[in-house]
Amino acid sequence: MDMKEFKLNYYEKLYLARHFEDELMKLFADNKVVGWIHSNKGHEVIGVSLALAMKSHDYIVPHHRDRPAYLAKGLSAKSLLAEIMGKTTGCCGGIGGELHIMDVETRIYGPTGVLGSNLPIALGIAYANKLAGNDHVVVCNFGEGGSNRGSFHEVLNMAALWSLPIVFVCENNKFVEFTPMQKHMNIEDVARRASGYDIEGIIADAFNPMETYETFKYAIEKARRGDGPTLVEAKTYRLDGHYEGDPMKYRDEEEKKYWLERDPIIGFKASLLNESIANESELESLEASVHQVLKEAVEFALKSEPLKVSDTFKNVYA
Amino acid sequence: MTKINFRWAITHALDEELARDDKVFLVGQDVGESGGVFGLTRGLYEKYGGWRVKDTPISEEGITGLAVGAGMIGHRPVVEIMYMDFISLAIEQLANQAAKTFYVSGGKIKVPMVVRTLAGGGFKAGIHHSQSLESWFTHIPGLKVVYPSTPYDVKGLLKSSIRDDNPVVFIEHKGLFSLKGEVPDEEYTIPLGKADIKREGSDVTIISYGKSVHQSLEAAEALAEEGICAEVIDLRTLVPLDKETILKSVEKTNRAMVVYEATKESGFGAEVSSIISEELIYDLDAPVRRIAGAFTPIPLGDAEDAHFPTVEEIIKVAKEMCY
Ligand SMILES: Cc1ncc(C[n+]2csc(CCOP(=O)(O)OP(=O)(O)O)c2C)c(N)n1
């Protein structure tokens, strides 16, 4: 893939992630979504760049704001949206919902309802891959809040000890639900915790698409070579509330303004134009095709069958 | 047939499954080079190497979750939680992750894995090395719970548990480790969900599992001398539960008691007792009785003997029910 193709693909995936959220919020306001939704605006660069840096056989064990990664890794907008709406055509047959997206084909594993519980699962997938002797890498995401779980310590210790093929990605969006992170931890940089396990800890600016991509690429290829785990802290900012409907009384509006002005999706688009990688009409048609995909996904999900009560008695045991 | 003790039956089951399927691997503290705190994995590290017989740090949640993840992609991990008392740390991975993954993935992602754990009294070591916590897990849809009582059963059930496509909590009573019993020389397995009638009788059904099975058998022996013919059912698997065997027996005897070591209150006996009441209340000649651990933490030293059910208690209650 040449640079133009790569960047256009990158932009398309960012744009899809952002607008998928818009569609979702509209559906949520319309009472068409079961459960909650946790917006990932501000997190798009992380998920998209991870997916671009991964191979299709690599695994992601995500946290609850990783829809951009699901979409960029190849889960269809139809399947994802239908799942969030509790429809049988969703990737888990409509029983999973927003917090429990799994998909064998695109290798998305592990429910995300209990924060930090995905780390041991990611460890196990990496362990199994090491045992099998293949070169598959596991990417495991969590928030700075989740990194306060005991599981974080147990898992980073073992992953380091056994030099497992895994990349830990802390998506630091500065908030833990309704509380600024400073009230939960003394350190500002979660990446510093890596030194406790004698592994590399790297900070990436998740409002800078190319920097974040390069960082993930480095960490993933290092894991693939057998050189062990890395903790990447992707610094971002949660542009929306904790979940849809959060009145955000705790938010500093100046701070939000600062981050909004640096919105990476707008910035990336501007750089594509400035660097003459694409012209306005190319980008417009790319954006139009994304909207078409989303329109079809919404129609598909709306007309799909909701999960039947009788289905909920299935699959308790394999 | 060869006579071996309970402990070696476990080792042989692990050895045979490691040899049979390269997806099987063991993790736990000291399971590797040192062969395990109770010697249960002796020789396996040398035979299968450090990756398939993995010594781990003190990270009960971490290693249980490791098994969940490995199971999700088709491996068959076996975790050892050294004392069941420590399984509190692994509950999140068992109850919220392992148990629910197949369900929440719409039946697409299985989690074959076994957590072997050592339960029960006998060491007189008090609050943190003596508990039987099976009912924490029998309450969770998606988990299977196995609690064997003989060398023959432990071997056959452990092999089936490792081959099962669901997460299994496999409970080994420490007080049984030196118990000897006949085990076939050839390969065999025992299906999960089948109880075993360890002694036939017609007057009262004693339903039990784990070490309490042996006390129940001893009591039945003594009761026979006094003209009471007790039937002893060893549940072997608590989930799935072999209701049919329980109900068939109680239909015959019209009397039932449940004997187990765990705290009586909200213990598994309450479940068994309820099932019998729901199905057979009008056939009963006496209320269903439970003989189980006292509602206190497990005391240190010889006081433990009074905490757990005793043979004398079983005899006494059986007589009350039959006269
Ligand atoms: C173990 C656990 N505790 C609490 C919660 C409730 N909860 C959901 S999201 C959230 C905040 C998480 O913060 P962070 O890990 O930083 O991720 P973010 O939501 O900021 O992306 C909390 C406390 C939970 N889901 N799981």
mmCIF file with all atom_site columns, C-alpha atoms in Angstrom, chain A residues 46-187:
data_model
loop_
_atom_site.group_PDB
_atom_site.id
_atom_site.type_symbol
_atom_site.label_atom_id
_atom_site.label_alt_id
_atom_site.label_comp_id
_atom_site.label_asym_id
_atom_site.label_entity_id
_atom_site.label_seq_id
_atom_site.pdbx_PDB_ins_code
_atom_site.Cartn_x
_atom_site.Cartn_y
_atom_site.Cartn_z
_atom_site.occupancy
_atom_site.B_iso_or_equiv
_atom_site.pdbx_formal_charge
_atom_site.auth_seq_id
_atom_site.auth_comp_id
_atom_site.auth_asym_id
_atom_site.auth_atom_id
_atom_site.pdbx_PDB_model_num
ATOM 1   C CA . ILE A 1 46  ? -6.306  4.506   18.924 1.00 0.00 ? 46  ILE A CA 1
ATOM 2   C CA . GLY A 1 47  ? -8.603  1.828   17.580 1.00 0.00 ? 47  GLY A CA 1
ATOM 3   C CA . VAL A 1 48  ? -8.079  2.621   13.917 1.00 0.00 ? 48  VAL A CA 1
ATOM 4   C CA . SER A 1 49  ? -4.295  2.824   14.106 1.00 0.00 ? 49  SER A CA 1
ATOM 5   C CA . LEU A 1 50  ? -4.165  -0.401  16.094 1.00 0.00 ? 50  LEU A CA 1
ATOM 6   C CA . ALA A 1 51  ? -6.201  -2.214  13.481 1.00 0.00 ? 51  ALA A CA 1
ATOM 7   C CA . LEU A 1 52  ? -3.973  -0.810  10.734 1.00 0.00 ? 52  LEU A CA 1
ATOM 8   C CA . ALA A 1 53  ? -0.846  -1.920  12.569 1.00 0.00 ? 53  ALA A CA 1
ATOM 9   C CA . MET A 1 54  ? -2.209  -5.417  13.256 1.00 0.00 ? 54  MET A CA 1
ATOM 10  C CA . LYS A 1 55  ? -2.401  -8.393  10.923 1.00 0.00 ? 55  LYS A CA 1
ATOM 11  C CA . SER A 1 56  ? -5.745  -10.043 10.361 1.00 0.00 ? 56  SER A CA 1
ATOM 12  C CA . HIS A 1 57  ? -4.718  -13.034 12.489 1.00 0.00 ? 57  HIS A CA 1
ATOM 13  C CA . ASP A 1 58  ? -3.802  -10.823 15.465 1.00 0.00 ? 58  ASP A CA 1
ATOM 14  C CA . TYR A 1 59  ? -6.217  -10.670 18.379 1.00 0.00 ? 59  TYR A CA 1
ATOM 15  C CA . ILE A 1 60  ? -7.773  -7.723  20.122 1.00 0.00 ? 60  ILE A CA 1
ATOM 16  C CA . VAL A 1 61  ? -9.091  -8.025  23.680 1.00 0.00 ? 61  VAL A CA 1
ATOM 17  C CA . PRO A 1 62  ? -10.738 -4.634  23.923 1.00 0.00 ? 62  PRO A CA 1
ATOM 18  C CA . HIS A 1 63  ? -12.333 -2.402  26.501 1.00 0.00 ? 63  HIS A CA 1
ATOM 19  C CA . HIS A 1 64  ? -15.662 -0.644  26.283 1.00 0.00 ? 64  HIS A CA 1
ATOM 20  C CA . ARG A 1 65  ? -14.649 2.235   24.004 1.00 0.00 ? 65  ARG A CA 1
ATOM 21  C CA . ASP A 1 66  ? -13.121 0.251   21.165 1.00 0.00 ? 66  ASP A CA 1
ATOM 22  C CA . ARG A 1 67  ? -15.745 0.344   18.453 1.00 0.00 ? 67  ARG A CA 1
ATOM 23  C CA . PRO A 1 68  ? -13.270 2.140   16.149 1.00 0.00 ? 68  PRO A CA 1
ATOM 24  C CA . ALA A 1 69  ? -10.991 -0.895  16.386 1.00 0.00 ? 69  ALA A CA 1
ATOM 25  C CA . TYR A 1 70  ? -13.829 -3.348  15.715 1.00 0.00 ? 70  TYR A CA 1
ATOM 26  C CA . LEU A 1 71  ? -14.856 -1.514  12.576 1.00 0.00 ? 71  LEU A CA 1
ATOM 27  C CA . ALA A 1 72  ? -11.308 -0.977  11.370 1.00 0.00 ? 72  ALA A CA 1
ATOM 28  C CA . LYS A 1 73  ? -10.445 -4.615  12.023 1.00 0.00 ? 73  LYS A CA 1
ATOM 29  C CA . GLY A 1 74  ? -13.224 -5.598  9.669  1.00 0.00 ? 74  GLY A CA 1
ATOM 30  C CA . LEU A 1 75  ? -16.338 -6.195  11.744 1.00 0.00 ? 75  LEU A CA 1
ATOM 31  C CA . SER A 1 76  ? -19.128 -4.859  9.555  1.00 0.00 ? 76  SER A CA 1
ATOM 32  C CA . ALA A 1 77  ? -21.102 -1.807  10.632 1.00 0.00 ? 77  ALA A CA 1
ATOM 33  C CA . LYS A 1 78  ? -24.249 -3.887  10.089 1.00 0.00 ? 78  LYS A CA 1
ATOM 34  C CA . SER A 1 79  ? -23.191 -6.681  12.393 1.00 0.00 ? 79  SER A CA 1
ATOM 35  C CA . LEU A 1 80  ? -21.920 -4.287  15.077 1.00 0.00 ? 80  LEU A CA 1
ATOM 36  C CA . LEU A 1 81  ? -24.938 -2.024  15.040 1.00 0.00 ? 81  LEU A CA 1
ATOM 37  C CA . ALA A 1 82  ? -27.397 -4.922  15.035 1.00 0.00 ? 82  ALA A CA 1
ATOM 38  C CA . GLU A 1 83  ? -25.604 -6.400  18.036 1.00 0.00 ? 83  GLU A CA 1
ATOM 39  C CA . ILE A 1 84  ? -25.753 -3.138  19.982 1.00 0.00 ? 84  ILE A CA 1
ATOM 40  C CA . MET A 1 85  ? -29.468 -3.001  19.238 1.00 0.00 ? 85  MET A CA 1
ATOM 41  C CA . GLY A 1 86  ? -30.015 -6.556  20.469 1.00 0.00 ? 86  GLY A CA 1
ATOM 42  C CA . LYS A 1 87  ? -30.893 -7.964  17.066 1.00 0.00 ? 87  LYS A CA 1
ATOM 43  C CA . THR A 1 88  ? -30.379 -11.584 16.031 1.00 0.00 ? 88  THR A CA 1
ATOM 44  C CA . THR A 1 89  ? -28.303 -10.471 13.036 1.00 0.00 ? 89  THR A CA 1
ATOM 45  C CA . GLY A 1 90  ? -25.660 -9.015  15.352 1.00 0.00 ? 90  GLY A CA 1
ATOM 46  C CA . CYS A 1 91  ? -22.245 -10.621 15.741 1.00 0.00 ? 91  CYS A CA 1
ATOM 47  C CA . CYS A 1 92  ? -23.315 -12.352 18.983 1.00 0.00 ? 92  CYS A CA 1
ATOM 48  C CA . GLY A 1 93  ? -26.887 -12.948 17.915 1.00 0.00 ? 93  GLY A CA 1
ATOM 49  C CA . GLY A 1 94  ? -28.119 -9.950  19.884 1.00 0.00 ? 94  GLY A CA 1
ATOM 50  C CA . ILE A 1 95  ? -27.393 -11.333 23.350 1.00 0.00 ? 95  ILE A CA 1
ATOM 51  C CA . GLY A 1 96  ? -24.138 -9.423  23.844 1.00 0.00 ? 96  GLY A CA 1
ATOM 52  C CA . GLY A 1 97  ? -25.018 -5.796  23.286 1.00 0.00 ? 97  GLY A CA 1
ATOM 53  C CA . GLU A 1 98  ? -22.680 -2.825  23.441 1.00 0.00 ? 98  GLU A CA 1
ATOM 54  C CA . LEU A 1 99  ? -20.392 -4.145  26.168 1.00 0.00 ? 99  LEU A CA 1
ATOM 55  C CA . HIS A 1 100 ? -19.964 -7.697  24.932 1.00 0.00 ? 100 HIS A CA 1
ATOM 56  C CA . ILE A 1 101 ? -18.906 -7.613  21.322 1.00 0.00 ? 101 ILE A CA 1
ATOM 57  C CA . MET A 1 102 ? -17.047 -10.732 20.241 1.00 0.00 ? 102 MET A CA 1
ATOM 58  C CA . ASP A 1 103 ? -16.265 -12.010 16.801 1.00 0.00 ? 103 ASP A CA 1
ATOM 59  C CA . VAL A 1 104 ? -14.186 -15.041 15.951 1.00 0.00 ? 104 VAL A CA 1
ATOM 60  C CA . GLU A 1 105 ? -13.553 -14.041 12.342 1.00 0.00 ? 105 GLU A CA 1
ATOM 61  C CA . THR A 1 106 ? -12.029 -10.649 13.112 1.00 0.00 ? 106 THR A CA 1
ATOM 62  C CA . ARG A 1 107 ? -10.539 -12.029 16.341 1.00 0.00 ? 107 ARG A CA 1
ATOM 63  C CA . ILE A 1 108 ? -12.252 -9.774  18.827 1.00 0.00 ? 108 ILE A CA 1
ATOM 64  C CA . TYR A 1 109 ? -12.351 -11.619 22.146 1.00 0.00 ? 109 TYR A CA 1
ATOM 65  C CA . GLY A 1 110 ? -13.508 -11.029 25.667 1.00 0.00 ? 110 GLY A CA 1
ATOM 66  C CA . PRO A 1 111 ? -16.553 -9.263  27.113 1.00 0.00 ? 111 PRO A CA 1
ATOM 67  C CA . THR A 1 112 ? -15.857 -5.828  28.572 1.00 0.00 ? 112 THR A CA 1
ATOM 68  C CA . GLY A 1 113 ? -18.510 -5.319  31.245 1.00 0.00 ? 113 GLY A CA 1
ATOM 69  C CA . VAL A 1 114 ? -16.141 -5.778  34.172 1.00 0.00 ? 114 VAL A CA 1
ATOM 70  C CA . LEU A 1 115 ? -13.241 -3.391  33.725 1.00 0.00 ? 115 LEU A CA 1
ATOM 71  C CA . GLY A 1 116 ? -9.767  -4.871  33.827 1.00 0.00 ? 116 GLY A CA 1
ATOM 72  C CA . SER A 1 117 ? -11.006 -8.461  33.650 1.00 0.00 ? 117 SER A CA 1
ATOM 73  C CA . ASN A 1 118 ? -9.967  -8.593  30.019 1.00 0.00 ? 118 ASN A CA 1
ATOM 74  C CA . LEU A 1 119 ? -6.267  -8.390  30.888 1.00 0.00 ? 119 LEU A CA 1
ATOM 75  C CA . PRO A 1 120 ? -5.984  -11.979 32.170 1.00 0.00 ? 120 PRO A CA 1
ATOM 76  C CA . ILE A 1 121 ? -7.938  -13.192 29.137 1.00 0.00 ? 121 ILE A CA 1
ATOM 77  C CA . ALA A 1 122 ? -5.529  -11.413 26.795 1.00 0.00 ? 122 ALA A CA 1
ATOM 78  C CA . LEU A 1 123 ? -2.651  -12.979 28.722 1.00 0.00 ? 123 LEU A CA 1
ATOM 79  C CA . GLY A 1 124 ? -4.172  -16.414 28.119 1.00 0.00 ? 124 GLY A CA 1
ATOM 80  C CA . ILE A 1 125 ? -4.571  -15.883 24.390 1.00 0.00 ? 125 ILE A CA 1
ATOM 81  C CA . ALA A 1 126 ? -0.961  -14.713 24.176 1.00 0.00 ? 126 ALA A CA 1
ATOM 82  C CA . TYR A 1 127 ? 0.149   -17.693 26.248 1.00 0.00 ? 127 TYR A CA 1
ATOM 83  C CA . ALA A 1 128 ? -1.700  -20.098 23.965 1.00 0.00 ? 128 ALA A CA 1
ATOM 84  C CA . ASN A 1 129 ? -0.142  -18.478 20.910 1.00 0.00 ? 129 ASN A CA 1
ATOM 85  C CA . LYS A 1 130 ? 3.309   -18.781 22.427 1.00 0.00 ? 130 LYS A CA 1
ATOM 86  C CA . LEU A 1 131 ? 2.586   -22.425 23.231 1.00 0.00 ? 131 LEU A CA 1
ATOM 87  C CA . ALA A 1 132 ? 1.420   -23.006 19.652 1.00 0.00 ? 132 ALA A CA 1
ATOM 88  C CA . GLY A 1 133 ? 4.594   -21.368 18.380 1.00 0.00 ? 133 GLY A CA 1
ATOM 89  C CA . ASN A 1 134 ? 2.839   -19.062 15.928 1.00 0.00 ? 134 ASN A CA 1
ATOM 90  C CA . ASP A 1 135 ? 3.534   -15.349 15.374 1.00 0.00 ? 135 ASP A CA 1
ATOM 91  C CA . HIS A 1 136 ? 0.104   -13.995 16.328 1.00 0.00 ? 136 HIS A CA 1
ATOM 92  C CA . VAL A 1 137 ? 0.081   -10.907 18.522 1.00 0.00 ? 137 VAL A CA 1
ATOM 93  C CA . VAL A 1 138 ? -2.517  -9.955  21.127 1.00 0.00 ? 138 VAL A CA 1
ATOM 94  C CA . VAL A 1 139 ? -3.500  -6.348  21.733 1.00 0.00 ? 139 VAL A CA 1
ATOM 95  C CA . CYS A 1 140 ? -5.198  -5.636  25.052 1.00 0.00 ? 140 CYS A CA 1
ATOM 96  C CA . ASN A 1 141 ? -6.915  -2.320  25.740 1.00 0.00 ? 141 ASN A CA 1
ATOM 97  C CA . PHE A 1 142 ? -8.075  -0.704  28.974 1.00 0.00 ? 142 PHE A CA 1
ATOM 98  C CA . GLY A 1 143 ? -8.544  2.729   30.485 1.00 0.00 ? 143 GLY A CA 1
ATOM 99  C CA . GLU A 1 144 ? -6.341  4.477   33.001 1.00 0.00 ? 144 GLU A CA 1
ATOM 100 C CA . GLY A 1 145 ? -9.100  3.702   35.497 1.00 0.00 ? 145 GLY A CA 1
ATOM 101 C CA . GLY A 1 146 ? -8.974  0.011   34.641 1.00 0.00 ? 146 GLY A CA 1
ATOM 102 C CA . SER A 1 147 ? -5.215  0.033   35.161 1.00 0.00 ? 147 SER A CA 1
ATOM 103 C CA . ASN A 1 148 ? -5.860  0.359   38.895 1.00 0.00 ? 148 ASN A CA 1
ATOM 104 C CA . ARG A 1 149 ? -7.251  -3.177  39.027 1.00 0.00 ? 149 ARG A CA 1
ATOM 105 C CA . GLY A 1 150 ? -5.110  -5.889  40.628 1.00 0.00 ? 150 GLY A CA 1
ATOM 106 C CA . SER A 1 151 ? -5.414  -7.835  37.391 1.00 0.00 ? 151 SER A CA 1
ATOM 107 C CA . PHE A 1 152 ? -3.235  -5.200  35.696 1.00 0.00 ? 152 PHE A CA 1
ATOM 108 C CA . HIS A 1 153 ? -0.383  -5.963  38.054 1.00 0.00 ? 153 HIS A CA 1
ATOM 109 C CA . GLU A 1 154 ? -0.749  -9.734  37.876 1.00 0.00 ? 154 GLU A CA 1
ATOM 110 C CA . VAL A 1 155 ? -0.914  -9.763  34.114 1.00 0.00 ? 155 VAL A CA 1
ATOM 111 C CA . LEU A 1 156 ? 1.891   -7.326  33.335 1.00 0.00 ? 156 LEU A CA 1
ATOM 112 C CA . ASN A 1 157 ? 4.122   -9.249  35.699 1.00 0.00 ? 157 ASN A CA 1
ATOM 113 C CA . MET A 1 158 ? 3.439   -12.590 33.992 1.00 0.00 ? 158 MET A CA 1
ATOM 114 C CA . ALA A 1 159 ? 3.523   -11.203 30.456 1.00 0.00 ? 159 ALA A CA 1
ATOM 115 C CA . ALA A 1 160 ? 6.922   -9.660  31.190 1.00 0.00 ? 160 ALA A CA 1
ATOM 116 C CA . LEU A 1 161 ? 8.240   -12.721 32.996 1.00 0.00 ? 161 LEU A CA 1
ATOM 117 C CA . TRP A 1 162 ? 7.369   -15.019 30.090 1.00 0.00 ? 162 TRP A CA 1
ATOM 118 C CA . SER A 1 163 ? 8.045   -12.448 27.374 1.00 0.00 ? 163 SER A CA 1
ATOM 119 C CA . LEU A 1 164 ? 4.631   -13.011 25.806 1.00 0.00 ? 164 LEU A CA 1
ATOM 120 C CA . PRO A 1 165 ? 3.580   -11.580 22.416 1.00 0.00 ? 165 PRO A CA 1
ATOM 121 C CA . ILE A 1 166 ? 1.222   -8.932  23.739 1.00 0.00 ? 166 ILE A CA 1
ATOM 122 C CA . VAL A 1 167 ? 0.811   -5.171  23.569 1.00 0.00 ? 167 VAL A CA 1
ATOM 123 C CA . PHE A 1 168 ? -0.933  -3.424  26.437 1.00 0.00 ? 168 PHE A CA 1
ATOM 124 C CA . VAL A 1 169 ? -2.742  -0.281  25.390 1.00 0.00 ? 169 VAL A CA 1
ATOM 125 C CA . CYS A 1 170 ? -3.891  2.161   28.037 1.00 0.00 ? 170 CYS A CA 1
ATOM 126 C CA . GLU A 1 171 ? -6.414  4.559   26.528 1.00 0.00 ? 171 GLU A CA 1
ATOM 127 C CA . ASN A 1 172 ? -5.973  7.441   28.904 1.00 0.00 ? 172 ASN A CA 1
ATOM 128 C CA . ASN A 1 173 ? -8.908  9.776   28.369 1.00 0.00 ? 173 ASN A CA 1
ATOM 129 C CA . LYS A 1 174 ? -8.409  11.583  31.700 1.00 0.00 ? 174 LYS A CA 1
ATOM 130 C CA . PHE A 1 175 ? -11.764 10.603  33.198 1.00 0.00 ? 175 PHE A CA 1
ATOM 131 C CA . VAL A 1 176 ? -12.824 7.610   35.227 1.00 0.00 ? 176 VAL A CA 1
ATOM 132 C CA . GLU A 1 177 ? -16.580 7.718   34.897 1.00 0.00 ? 177 GLU A CA 1
ATOM 133 C CA . PHE A 1 178 ? -17.429 11.080  36.509 1.00 0.00 ? 178 PHE A CA 1
ATOM 134 C CA . THR A 1 179 ? -14.101 11.662  38.215 1.00 0.00 ? 179 THR A CA 1
ATOM 135 C CA . PRO A 1 180 ? -10.862 13.133  36.894 1.00 0.00 ? 180 PRO A CA 1
ATOM 136 C CA . MET A 1 181 ? -8.067  10.538  37.008 1.00 0.00 ? 181 MET A CA 1
ATOM 137 C CA . GLN A 1 182 ? -5.980  12.579  39.467 1.00 0.00 ? 182 GLN A CA 1
ATOM 138 C CA . LYS A 1 183 ? -8.404  11.568  42.191 1.00 0.00 ? 183 LYS A CA 1
ATOM 139 C CA . HIS A 1 184 ? -7.642  7.909   41.596 1.00 0.00 ? 184 HIS A CA 1
ATOM 140 C CA . MET A 1 185 ? -3.898  7.786   41.127 1.00 0.00 ? 185 MET A CA 1
ATOM 141 C CA . ASN A 1 186 ? -0.731  9.677   42.010 1.00 0.00 ? 186 ASN A CA 1
ATOM 142 C CA . ILE A 1 187 ? 0.908   9.333   38.627 1.00 0.00 ? 187 ILE A CA 1
#
